[in-house]
Structure formats: C-alpha cells, structure tokens
C-alpha cells in the first residue's frame, strides 16, 4: 500500500527525516509515535505532498506520488490544527471540500452523529473550538478513502465526541482501511493500533506489533515500554 | 481554481474589514464630490489618494489573508488539486473582493452625482482600472513575501517596506537622481525609472488620459513627448500587465516548491 524508500528532509540546518524507510503492506491501524521533533508530522506531510522530500521515493499503490496530486483522491487527512475561514458557514465549508473532491460523500450521517445540525448555517468564526474540531472530523470522514491520515485526532474533543471518534475509527478499521495516526494518547494506541511505528531522530527506530514492543522492552504498560524504548537509545549511545 | 476563488471571495467580502474598506471609499467619494463640486476636479484629488492607498490596503490584506488562512491552506493542499490552483484561487479571491469594495465604494457616489452623463466617465473608469491593477500587483507582491517568510511579523514588515519604497521613497530617490545628474541627458533613464514603479506608471497613465499638462511633471511630459498620448496609454497599460504577470508566475513557481 505505502512504500517509502530513503527519504531525507531538512529544514535549514535541522535534519528532520534522515534516510527513512517504511513499508506498509496490508491495511490496518498504524500508530506513529515518537518524542517531539522526531519527524512524525513531517513524515505524514511528506506522504500527503504538503512537504516535498529532498531525496527518496514515496509510492502509494505502487505509484510514485512525488509532485503528483491526483493520488490524494484515495486518501483523507485530519489536520492537527482546525482553523477554517471564519466567515464561511459550516455548510459552505463542507460544500467547498466536496466540490474539490467530486466524489460520493456521507456528511449527513456524520453531522447527526456529532450533533451539529443546528450549527450548519452558522459562520465558523462564531463556533466554539470543540465544534470546529467536530467539523474537522466530518470533513475527514465524509469520504470513503482507502488511506486515512489522522494527525492528533483527539485534540480538543469532548468525551462524547471522543467516544464517537473511537467508534468511527473502529468502523473504518473493520472496513479494511489503512489508518495512520499520530497521537500522544496511549489509550488510542493500545485500543486500535495493529502496529506501532516509533520514530526517533528522523528514522524508524521500531516497527512492529504491540506485543513485540512489550516483549522487546519487557514492560506490560505501553507508556513504560515506550519510555524504555527511548531509554535504550540512551544506553546504546552511551 | 474558481471553486477556491469563489469561497475565498465569500469569506473576505463578508468580513468587517472589507465592509470598512467599502464605506471608506464611499465616504471619501461623497466628501470629495461635495468639496470640489466638480467631477473632473474630484477625480484628480481622488487619483492622488487612490494611487497611494490601494497598494497599501492590497499589501496589508494580502499578507493578512495569507497568514490567517495558512492552516486551511494546508488542508486544501491535502486535497486532489494542483498547488498553483489553490494559490491562484486565493489570490484572485482577495483581489476580486478588494476590487469590488473599490468599484462600488467609489462608483456609487460618482454615479449619484451624475457621472454617467458627464464626459469624465472614461477618466473615472480608467482610474478604477489602474487601481484594480495596483490591487493585482500589490496583493501578488504581498503573497510572494508571505510565501518566503514563515514569520508573520517579518512578512508584514517587508510588505510595508515595499509599499513605502514604491509609493514614497522611490520618487524621492528619483528626484535626487534627476537633480544630481541634471547636466546629462536623462530622458531614457527617467522613462525606465517610471516603468519600474507601478504606482508612478498608473499615475502617468491617468494623467495622460486627463490631459492636464500642468500635472504631468517632468517624467509625464517626457512620456507624452516620447510616445504621444494614445501610444503612451497603450505602453503604460502593457507594462502594468507585465507588472502583474511576473509576480503571478513567481507565486506559482514558489508555491510549487515550498514546504508547508
């Protein structure tokens, strides 16, 4: 499905991705985790084509996606920061994204799930942060795409929306989608992820199942296991 | 591109700033007509204000819109649409909403005052066209600067500096140059200097049309002598179009290479 070969990215002097290889063959939920500035968001953005790698290759379904744009029809993206044009209404924003993609969409179902029917004709600038985050989720999940990329999806959600989000993720997972999630919420990682991709200093430091991670680190608790993964690096280096 | 243009336009035209801009021109139009009591005279005063103010507002709006919509732009960049279409759509959305405020803001008072039966109607239209060109040019310059600067404060600073330079400092430098080298033939040099500044170019374009030799000044007179009125209008319009197309192509090539 996704094949990444030796991508490099630096911003000025800062090396963010360094010879990163990653291959996701079968569908499932992949949690991308790692400390701050380990390159999680840059990796996601490189797959989306928002950041252009300095070198290397990214293929989705055996086709190179660098400098392409049509492939984005097969994927949908939830940005970390939901900041939309303040003078458009929610309905207009949804129409805009629909017009850009021109494919079947299922926004009505999501609008009722997240209970934002009453806000549909309101300007986005007049909505609360939580409601805007719900709109963000609707924009992401209203299309039936094979690849779903979620950048910190739990940011600013109230508990009820969180439950809905988890329900949606598990439904999409059942449908056989490939879902990439970056998150700091370990509960999400534990509950959904088939595999963990642990990034460190711009490389994939660990990739494998949760059980493998636990075995490798000899820790049952995921948070401790990850902490140990980072610690091991310290041991290796010193 | 038109989809992005449409929604950008909706977003901006509904903003308070756009409305304030519209009312500013509306009031300015009425006040100038009331004070001058003559359409042609009001036009000259108006020209002096519009040629300095439109670039300033275009610059500020362009920078403001770019930075405030950057997160949304990232969402658009993840959609199956070419980068150039996103940025051209946003750019034209900003320009069209600003131009609309300008055309209606100034158009309403002048039409009420009887512009349509006056001989000055073509001069007025030419003023609006030049101001629209200045919108196109300065919003594009603002977009280029924003694309190159992630830091908002720097982006704002550089844009204002460019406006300040082209609207005010440039003429001063030019004048110093003329005084300093007044023993040499400067006609070609001054023609070149005019073409390099869209604000001066627009001023000459309008003054040539108004045919007021007293206001043309040295360079304007030179322009007239060199090209004659009709050729001068044609030539200056052509340069204004080039002035629009070059920054536009820079926006496209820069946005294609940029990381967001």
XYZ file of C-alpha atoms in Angstrom:
498
model
C 0.000 0.000 0.000
C 2.573 2.591 1.126
C 6.240 2.274 0.316
C 8.755 4.849 1.472
C 12.365 4.499 0.407
C 15.185 6.542 1.848
C 13.530 9.912 2.222
C 15.525 12.833 3.507
C 14.192 16.168 4.646
C 15.987 19.040 6.255
C 14.701 22.477 7.176
C 17.722 24.756 7.105
C 20.283 23.116 9.371
C 17.728 20.919 11.090
C 17.646 17.364 9.763
C 14.123 16.107 10.279
C 13.961 12.924 8.223
C 17.135 11.024 7.502
C 17.108 8.052 5.186
C 13.720 6.911 6.409
C 12.362 3.633 5.048
C 8.886 2.374 5.757
C 6.657 -0.183 4.141
C 3.020 -0.784 4.968
C 1.860 -3.808 3.019
C -1.528 -4.654 4.425
C -4.357 -2.498 5.757
C -4.698 -1.785 9.462
C -4.134 0.923 12.029
C -0.586 2.194 12.329
C 0.280 4.455 15.234
C 3.174 6.781 14.518
C 4.717 7.753 17.820
C 7.920 9.327 18.970
C 9.238 12.238 21.002
C 8.686 15.822 19.931
C 10.616 16.802 16.804
C 11.170 13.185 15.811
C 9.647 13.819 12.392
C 6.098 12.427 12.841
C 4.272 15.339 11.288
C 6.907 15.795 8.570
C 6.546 12.135 7.600
C 2.775 12.491 7.343
C 3.107 15.706 5.391
C 5.561 14.070 3.007
C 3.047 11.318 2.274
C 0.375 13.970 1.700
C 2.644 16.004 -0.551
C 2.482 19.068 1.693
C 6.203 18.754 2.392
C 8.481 17.861 -0.515
C 11.309 15.465 0.451
C 14.878 16.396 -0.540
C 15.563 12.848 -1.701
C 13.947 9.431 -1.715
C 10.744 7.991 -3.016
C 7.182 7.583 -1.786
C 4.850 5.154 -3.509
C 1.187 4.570 -2.822
C -0.275 1.507 -4.524
C 2.944 1.045 -6.499
C 2.818 4.521 -7.982
C 5.217 7.302 -7.139
C 3.358 10.240 -5.611
C 6.055 12.911 -5.579
C 4.893 16.005 -7.455
C 1.546 14.325 -8.145
C -1.820 15.464 -6.850
C -4.486 13.138 -8.189
C -3.497 10.337 -5.812
C -4.926 12.404 -2.958
C -8.348 11.214 -4.086
C -7.501 7.923 -2.394
C -6.661 9.487 0.938
C -8.181 11.757 3.522
C -6.391 13.842 6.133
C -7.278 15.239 9.518
C -5.015 18.213 10.268
C -3.842 18.838 13.800
C -4.967 22.450 13.844
C -8.551 23.084 12.776
C -8.531 26.651 11.554
C -11.083 27.400 8.855
C -12.142 30.593 7.044
C -14.113 32.429 9.766
C -16.732 33.992 7.503
C -17.835 30.807 5.760
C -20.664 28.748 7.217
C -20.145 25.115 8.166
C -22.334 24.096 5.227
C -20.274 26.155 2.778
C -17.037 24.692 4.063
C -18.359 21.170 3.579
C -19.539 22.083 0.061
C -16.122 23.513 -0.789
C -14.305 20.308 0.130
C -16.965 18.240 -1.642
C -16.601 20.329 -4.799
C -12.838 19.885 -4.724
C -13.045 16.116 -4.478
C -16.148 15.409 -6.519
C -16.842 12.000 -5.097
C -19.589 10.413 -3.054
C -19.697 11.795 0.472
C -21.508 10.828 3.634
C -21.603 14.064 5.583
C -25.272 13.837 6.676
C -24.673 10.774 8.783
C -21.680 12.397 10.487
C -23.499 15.673 11.058
C -26.143 13.834 13.040
C -23.596 11.654 14.866
C -21.681 14.721 16.054
C -24.933 16.565 16.625
C -24.023 19.788 14.843
C -27.216 20.156 12.795
C -28.047 23.457 14.475
C -24.641 24.912 13.570
C -24.710 24.114 9.872
C -25.697 27.632 8.797
C -23.566 29.425 11.356
C -20.321 31.154 10.492
C -17.266 29.186 11.577
C -15.915 32.252 13.372
C -18.878 32.062 15.772
C -18.353 28.430 16.769
C -16.558 27.044 19.813
C -13.243 25.219 19.476
C -14.868 21.872 20.204
C -17.493 22.316 17.487
C -14.816 23.333 14.976
C -12.905 20.167 15.829
C -16.085 18.183 15.114
C -16.373 19.915 11.722
C -12.758 18.943 11.128
C -13.632 15.291 11.801
C -16.642 15.449 9.472
C -14.501 16.859 6.650
C -12.113 13.943 7.110
C -14.501 11.056 7.461
C -17.188 12.061 4.964
C -15.281 10.392 2.119
C -14.754 6.691 1.658
C -10.971 6.673 1.174
C -8.623 3.722 1.464
C -5.989 5.666 3.331
C -6.878 7.785 6.355
C -4.244 10.007 7.929
C -5.036 11.428 11.360
C -2.738 13.985 12.966
C -3.506 14.140 16.694
C -7.226 13.401 16.214
C -8.147 13.674 19.896
C -7.064 17.306 20.325
C -9.814 19.407 21.903
C -12.587 16.815 21.745
C -15.184 16.477 24.494
C -15.679 12.977 25.961
C -18.779 12.230 23.889
C -17.104 13.187 20.615
C -14.113 11.165 21.688
C -16.342 8.114 22.001
C -17.772 8.827 18.546
C -14.311 9.228 17.099
C -13.206 5.914 18.541
C -16.320 4.296 17.118
C -15.621 5.728 13.673
C -12.003 4.607 13.755
C -13.002 1.055 14.676
C -15.654 1.012 11.922
C -13.148 2.190 9.334
C -10.685 -0.375 10.586
C -13.269 -3.114 10.105
C -13.814 -1.935 6.535
C -10.178 -2.767 5.846
C -8.813 0.753 5.609
C -5.232 1.789 6.213
C -5.193 4.325 9.024
C -2.116 6.291 10.081
C -2.446 8.025 13.444
C -0.028 10.264 15.269
C -1.047 10.663 18.867
C 0.193 11.108 22.395
C -2.866 9.359 23.819
C -1.714 5.835 24.629
C -5.261 4.566 25.099
C -5.892 5.163 21.383
C -2.663 3.392 20.504
C -3.495 0.405 22.701
C -7.045 0.128 21.557
C -6.662 0.411 17.824
C -3.172 0.024 16.565
C -2.126 -3.126 14.768
C 1.403 -1.860 14.536
C 3.493 0.810 16.134
C 5.930 2.909 14.140
C 8.336 4.547 16.542
C 10.291 7.433 15.076
C 13.488 8.761 16.529
C 15.741 11.393 15.009
C 14.120 11.086 11.627
C 14.314 7.313 11.299
C 12.047 4.399 12.023
C 13.514 3.123 15.277
C 10.973 0.380 15.881
C 8.164 -1.020 13.784
C 6.066 -3.921 14.919
C 3.103 -5.168 16.880
C 2.300 -4.026 20.396
C 3.091 -7.468 21.746
C 6.502 -7.365 20.101
C 7.179 -3.994 21.678
C 6.167 -5.283 25.088
C 8.337 -8.344 24.668
C 11.296 -6.361 23.469
C 11.146 -3.889 26.311
C 9.910 -6.346 28.912
C 7.216 -3.899 30.018
C 3.482 -4.528 30.166
C 2.461 -0.913 30.336
C 2.695 0.767 26.943
C 3.830 4.109 28.271
C 6.670 2.500 30.174
C 7.537 0.385 27.155
C 7.878 3.480 25.019
C 9.842 5.285 27.680
C 12.150 2.317 27.791
C 12.494 2.387 24.014
C 13.758 5.928 24.295
C 15.945 4.989 27.228
C 17.532 2.139 25.326
C 18.727 4.599 22.796
C 20.418 6.467 25.584
C 22.048 3.207 26.691
C 23.067 2.369 23.145
C 24.612 5.727 22.637
C 26.488 5.997 25.894
C -9.301 27.325 -9.140
C -12.681 29.005 -9.453
C -14.048 26.978 -6.559
C -11.296 28.256 -4.280
C -11.698 31.754 -5.696
C -15.436 31.672 -5.012
C -15.157 30.629 -1.385
C -12.202 32.927 -0.681
C -14.253 35.752 -2.108
C -17.266 34.843 0.094
C -15.036 34.675 3.132
C -13.408 38.067 2.594
C -16.376 40.021 1.304
C -18.290 39.150 4.473
C -15.501 40.290 6.753
C -15.733 43.538 8.677
C -12.551 44.828 7.067
C -13.965 44.572 3.595
C -17.061 46.434 4.682
C -14.972 49.114 6.360
C -12.913 49.464 3.173
C -16.091 49.847 1.118
C -17.517 52.504 3.443
C -14.222 54.356 3.485
C -14.289 54.768 -0.299
C -17.988 55.561 -0.232
C -17.491 58.386 2.254
C -14.330 59.567 0.503
C -16.218 59.745 -2.800
C -19.070 61.778 -1.336
C -16.764 64.127 0.561
C -14.538 64.820 -2.456
C -17.509 65.485 -4.706
C -19.058 67.745 -2.098
C -15.841 69.711 -1.565
C -14.814 70.015 -5.221
C -18.288 70.377 -6.613
C -16.984 69.127 -9.935
C -16.405 65.587 -11.132
C -13.146 66.223 -13.011
C -11.576 68.084 -10.113
C -12.717 65.453 -7.642
C -11.134 62.840 -9.883
C -7.681 64.407 -9.632
C -7.795 64.535 -5.832
C -9.185 61.043 -5.792
C -6.381 59.811 -8.009
C -3.742 61.068 -5.610
C -5.414 59.268 -2.713
C -6.300 56.051 -4.540
C -2.860 55.544 -6.072
C -1.215 55.565 -2.661
C -3.939 53.905 -0.617
C -4.935 50.986 -2.877
C -1.428 49.498 -2.868
C -1.247 49.857 0.917
C -4.586 48.152 1.528
C -3.790 45.465 -1.063
C -0.484 44.754 0.644
C -1.997 44.552 4.122
C -4.967 42.413 3.028
C -2.757 40.069 1.031
C -0.388 39.431 3.920
C -3.208 39.189 6.448
C -5.177 36.713 4.382
C -2.177 34.530 3.644
C -1.167 34.173 7.283
C -4.666 33.799 8.699
C -5.580 31.074 6.216
C -2.332 29.103 6.308
C -3.816 26.243 8.359
C -6.745 25.972 5.996
C -4.356 26.122 3.043
C -2.638 23.037 4.453
C -5.969 21.229 4.421
C -6.508 22.293 0.809
C -3.003 21.108 -0.072
C -4.029 17.616 1.048
C -6.899 17.578 -1.463
C -6.604 16.301 -5.029
C -5.977 19.706 -6.560
C -2.885 21.360 -8.027
C -0.969 23.712 -5.763
C -0.976 26.505 -8.305
C -4.780 26.402 -8.413
C -5.042 26.806 -4.649
C -2.802 29.853 -4.535
C -4.149 31.476 -7.675
C -7.684 30.901 -6.408
C -6.928 32.517 -3.052
C -5.023 35.362 -4.668
C -7.785 36.160 -7.126
C -10.332 35.864 -4.317
C -8.511 38.532 -2.312
C -8.049 40.786 -5.354
C -11.640 40.488 -6.540
C -13.171 41.276 -3.160
C -10.888 44.309 -2.721
C -11.650 45.499 -6.237
C -15.356 45.106 -5.641
C -15.184 47.276 -2.499
C -13.273 49.870 -4.506
C -15.568 49.885 -7.540
C -18.786 50.053 -5.531
C -17.385 52.353 -2.869
C -16.312 54.951 -5.424
C -18.866 54.110 -8.087
C -21.973 54.794 -6.010
C -21.224 58.439 -5.079
C -19.972 59.308 -8.562
C -22.991 57.777 -10.274
C -25.340 59.565 -7.889
C -23.512 62.788 -8.707
C -24.223 62.286 -12.403
C -21.098 60.585 -13.675
C -22.941 58.712 -16.410
C -23.901 61.933 -18.210
C -20.533 63.559 -17.631
C -17.618 63.467 -20.047
C -15.366 62.328 -17.219
C -16.803 58.830 -17.198
C -13.908 57.349 -19.175
C -11.373 59.037 -16.932
C -13.187 57.601 -13.944
C -13.203 54.120 -15.457
C -9.502 54.432 -16.219
C -8.877 55.365 -12.591
C -10.746 52.251 -11.450
C -8.819 50.090 -13.914
C -5.468 51.440 -12.753
C -6.472 50.952 -9.124
C -7.500 47.373 -9.931
C -4.097 46.790 -11.499
C -2.469 48.122 -8.360
C -4.602 45.678 -6.361
C -3.449 42.820 -8.579
C 0.196 43.852 -8.335
C 0.419 44.614 -4.633
C -1.583 41.629 -3.416
C 0.743 39.480 -5.542
C 3.823 41.128 -4.014
C 2.353 40.582 -0.548
C 1.722 36.915 -1.376
C 5.275 36.420 -2.595
C 6.698 37.963 0.559
C 4.422 35.819 2.744
C 5.406 32.675 0.862
C 9.045 33.405 1.566
C 8.569 34.328 5.240
C 7.061 31.953 7.774
C 7.343 34.665 10.380
C 4.271 36.926 10.272
C 5.976 39.959 11.713
C 8.764 39.785 9.141
C 6.236 39.245 6.351
C 4.239 42.277 7.434
C 7.385 44.361 7.820
C 8.794 43.559 4.385
C 5.448 44.136 2.673
C 5.003 47.530 4.256
C 8.587 48.391 3.330
C 7.926 47.521 -0.312
C 4.837 49.705 -0.310
C 6.707 52.538 1.408
C 9.520 52.250 -1.080
C 7.376 52.239 -4.212
C 4.806 54.777 -3.004
C 7.067 57.323 -1.355
C 10.826 56.702 -1.215
C 11.184 55.837 -4.912
C 10.038 59.275 -6.064
C 12.405 60.952 -3.642
C 15.368 58.930 -4.869
C 14.345 59.596 -8.419
C 14.205 63.321 -7.796
C 17.622 63.321 -6.147
C 18.963 61.436 -9.158
C 17.495 63.982 -11.561
C 18.928 66.917 -9.632
C 22.299 65.297 -9.232
C 22.730 64.357 -12.872
C 20.878 67.282 -14.406
C 23.705 68.027 -16.815
C 23.312 64.681 -18.543
C 20.527 63.559 -20.896
C 18.142 61.744 -18.601
C 15.085 61.139 -20.749
C 15.706 57.411 -21.359
C 16.680 56.848 -17.738
C 13.559 58.524 -16.414
C 11.356 56.532 -18.774
C 12.963 53.383 -17.440
C 12.580 54.558 -13.842
C 8.866 55.121 -14.406
C 8.336 51.668 -15.861
C 9.956 50.115 -12.814
C 7.355 51.564 -10.472
C 3.712 50.551 -10.994
C 2.374 53.417 -8.889
C 4.146 56.072 -10.966
C 3.116 54.266 -14.096
C -0.550 54.320 -13.106
C -0.319 58.000 -12.243
C 1.070 58.845 -15.666
C -1.488 56.629 -17.367
C -4.317 58.568 -15.741
C -2.726 61.985 -16.222
C -2.104 61.292 -19.903
C -5.764 60.497 -20.280
C -6.871 63.504 -18.262
C -4.597 65.596 -20.472
C -3.575 68.029 -17.781
C -0.079 69.022 -18.782
C 0.454 71.111 -15.654
C 0.225 67.985 -13.522
C 2.233 65.701 -15.739
C 5.571 66.788 -14.334
C 8.931 66.127 -15.909
C 8.576 62.404 -16.491
C 4.962 62.627 -17.585
C 5.859 65.280 -20.142
C 8.711 63.107 -21.293
C 6.358 60.195 -21.593
C 3.952 62.244 -23.652
C 6.677 63.597 -25.875
C 8.178 60.185 -26.388
C 5.052 58.205 -27.053
C 2.252 60.666 -27.671
C -0.960 60.280 -25.691
C -2.524 57.171 -27.208
C 0.705 55.253 -27.561
C 1.658 56.314 -24.038
C -1.601 54.908 -22.659
C -1.037 51.687 -24.579
C 2.574 51.378 -23.467
C 1.859 52.049 -19.804
C -1.050 49.582 -19.797
C 1.202 46.954 -21.320
C 3.829 47.481 -18.636
C 1.142 47.239 -15.942
C 0.083 43.881 -17.369
C 3.689 42.689 -17.304
C 3.933 44.001 -13.745
C 1.001 41.736 -12.876
C 2.153 38.633 -14.722
C 5.694 38.485 -13.354
C 4.719 38.351 -9.641
C 1.984 35.852 -10.525
C 4.459 33.478 -12.113
C 6.709 33.893 -9.075
C 3.760 32.911 -6.820
C 3.180 29.774 -8.884
C 6.801 28.668 -9.013
C 7.459 29.462 -5.330
C 4.342 27.696 -4.083
C 5.183 24.613 -6.151
C 8.494 24.203 -4.371
C 7.512 25.246 -0.851
C 7.051 23.026 2.209
C 4.028 23.840 4.347
